[in-house]
Coordinates of C-alpha atoms in Angstrom, one line a residue:
D1 CA 21.4 43.5 -13.1
E2 CA 18.5 41.6 -10.7
N3 CA 19.2 38.4 -12.0
T4 CA 23.3 38.0 -10.3
V5 CA 23.9 38.8 -6.5
H6 CA 27.1 39.3 -5.1
M7 CA 28.4 39.0 -1.8
V8 CA 31.7 38.8 0.4
L9 CA 32.5 37.1 3.9
S10 CA 34.6 37.6 6.8
N11 CA 35.8 34.8 7.6
V12 CA 37.1 35.6 11.5
N13 CA 39.1 32.2 12.4
T14 CA 41.0 32.2 9.1
S15 CA 40.8 35.8 7.6
K16 CA 39.9 34.7 4.5
I17 CA 38.0 38.1 2.9
I18 CA 36.0 35.0 0.2
W19 CA 34.1 36.0 -2.9
K20 CA 30.0 34.7 -4.1
K21 CA 28.3 35.7 -7.2
L22 CA 24.7 34.1 -7.1
I23 CA 22.6 33.9 -10.6
L24 CA 19.3 33.6 -9.5
D25 CA 18.8 31.7 -13.3
E26 CA 21.2 29.1 -12.7
E27 CA 20.9 27.8 -9.0
S28 CA 19.3 29.6 -6.2
D29 CA 21.1 28.5 -3.1
I30 CA 24.1 30.2 -2.6
E31 CA 25.7 27.2 -0.5
Y32 CA 26.9 26.0 -3.9
T33 CA 27.3 28.3 -6.5
P34 CA 30.1 27.3 -9.1
Y35 CA 31.3 31.8 -8.9
Q36 CA 33.4 31.5 -5.4
D37 CA 36.7 32.3 -4.6
T38 CA 39.2 33.3 -1.5
I39 CA 40.2 36.1 -3.0
A40 CA 42.4 38.3 0.1
N41 CA 43.9 37.7 3.5
G42 CA 42.3 40.6 6.1
T43 CA 39.0 41.1 7.4
Q44 CA 35.5 44.3 8.0
S45 CA 34.6 43.5 4.1
Q46 CA 32.4 45.2 2.8
L47 CA 31.5 45.3 -1.2
A48 CA 29.3 48.2 -3.6
G49 CA 29.6 47.5 -7.2
N50 CA 27.8 48.9 -10.6
D51 CA 27.0 46.6 -13.6
D52 CA 30.0 44.8 -13.6
I53 CA 32.2 46.6 -11.5
V54 CA 32.7 44.5 -8.1
L55 CA 35.3 46.5 -5.4
I56 CA 35.4 44.9 -2.0
T57 CA 37.4 46.9 0.8
Y58 CA 38.7 44.8 3.8
V59 CA 41.7 45.4 5.5
N60 CA 44.5 43.4 6.1
D61 CA 47.2 44.6 8.9
G62 CA 45.9 47.5 9.7
V63 CA 45.8 48.4 6.5
V64 CA 42.9 49.1 3.6
K65 CA 43.1 47.5 0.5
V66 CA 40.3 47.3 -2.4
I67 CA 40.1 43.9 -4.0
F68 CA 38.0 45.1 -7.7
S69 CA 36.5 43.2 -10.5
D70 CA 35.2 44.9 -13.8
N71 CA 34.4 42.0 -15.1
D72 CA 31.7 40.6 -13.0
G73 CA 33.8 38.4 -10.9
N74 CA 35.7 36.9 -13.4
S75 CA 39.5 38.5 -12.2
W76 CA 40.7 40.3 -9.7
N77 CA 43.0 44.2 -9.0
N78 CA 44.5 45.5 -5.8
S79 CA 44.9 48.8 -4.5
T80 CA 45.7 50.5 -1.1
I81 CA 44.5 53.3 0.3
G82 CA 45.9 53.5 3.4
F83 CA 46.5 52.9 7.2
G84 CA 42.9 52.0 8.6
Y85 CA 40.2 50.4 9.9
Y86 CA 35.9 49.3 9.3
P87 CA 35.9 50.8 6.1
N88 CA 32.1 51.1 4.2
V89 CA 32.2 51.4 0.1
C90 CA 29.1 52.3 -1.2
E91 CA 29.1 53.5 -5.7
I92 CA 27.6 56.4 -6.1
M93 CA 26.6 57.6 -10.3
G94 CA 29.9 55.1 -11.1
K95 CA 32.0 56.5 -8.1
F96 CA 33.3 55.2 -5.3
Y97 CA 33.9 56.3 -2.2
V98 CA 35.3 54.6 1.6
T99 CA 35.2 55.8 4.8
Y100 CA 38.1 54.8 7.0
I101 CA 38.7 54.8 10.8
H102 CA 42.4 56.5 11.8
D103 CA 43.8 57.0 14.9
N104 CA 40.1 58.0 15.9
N105 CA 39.1 60.1 12.5
L106 CA 37.2 60.2 10.2
Y107 CA 38.7 60.0 6.0
L108 CA 37.4 59.8 2.8
V109 CA 39.0 58.7 0.0
S110 CA 37.9 58.2 -4.0
S111 CA 37.6 56.4 -6.4
L112 CA 36.7 57.5 -10.6
D113 CA 38.9 54.9 -12.2
D114 CA 36.6 51.2 -10.5
G115 CA 39.2 51.5 -7.5
E116 CA 42.4 51.4 -9.2
T117 CA 43.3 55.4 -8.0
W118 CA 41.5 57.1 -4.7
T119 CA 41.7 60.1 -4.0
S120 CA 44.3 62.4 -0.5
P121 CA 42.5 61.5 2.2
E122 CA 40.1 63.9 3.7
Q123 CA 39.5 64.1 7.0
I124 CA 35.7 63.9 7.8
N125 CA 35.4 65.1 11.5
T126 CA 35.9 68.3 13.1
V127 CA 37.6 67.5 16.1
N128 CA 40.6 66.1 16.3
G129 CA 40.3 62.3 17.6
S130 CA 36.6 61.8 18.2
V131 CA 35.6 59.2 16.1
V132 CA 34.8 55.8 18.6
N133 CA 37.5 53.8 16.5
Q134 CA 35.2 50.1 16.1
S135 CA 32.5 47.7 13.7
K136 CA 29.2 49.1 12.6
S137 CA 30.6 53.3 14.0
V138 CA 30.7 54.6 10.3
D139 CA 27.9 54.3 7.3
I140 CA 28.0 55.7 3.9
H141 CA 25.7 56.0 1.7
Q142 CA 24.3 57.9 -1.5
G143 CA 22.3 60.1 1.3
G144 CA 26.1 61.4 3.2
I145 CA 27.7 59.4 6.0
V146 CA 27.0 59.0 9.4

């Protein structure tokens, strides 16, 4: 809702994924919020959500993983997508999409059950090995994949 802000941080020094929720009516300072937790070990975190669903992608030891909540961050569940780096996530009409890079190829997976299970990876680039394997080289949103 417009009164709630979720964010995710990747601590590069400790490789911890930190989730925070800010309820604007309660506290307007993101530095202090009672709704925060270290929820995973990893880096390269991204967040998307819808209603009470919060879904965070991240990488741990070269594996793209997901941590998700169906109750606005009160509890969390995990799933694994596969080997890769630099995931990006978006939600479109209740369906979550994740892109990531593996062996210089761009892959796309999706979930209809809020992150519990994922489709088989679909390679998006047509020339094998042609994707730059670095941070911020992929973006996904309602308009498509860049």
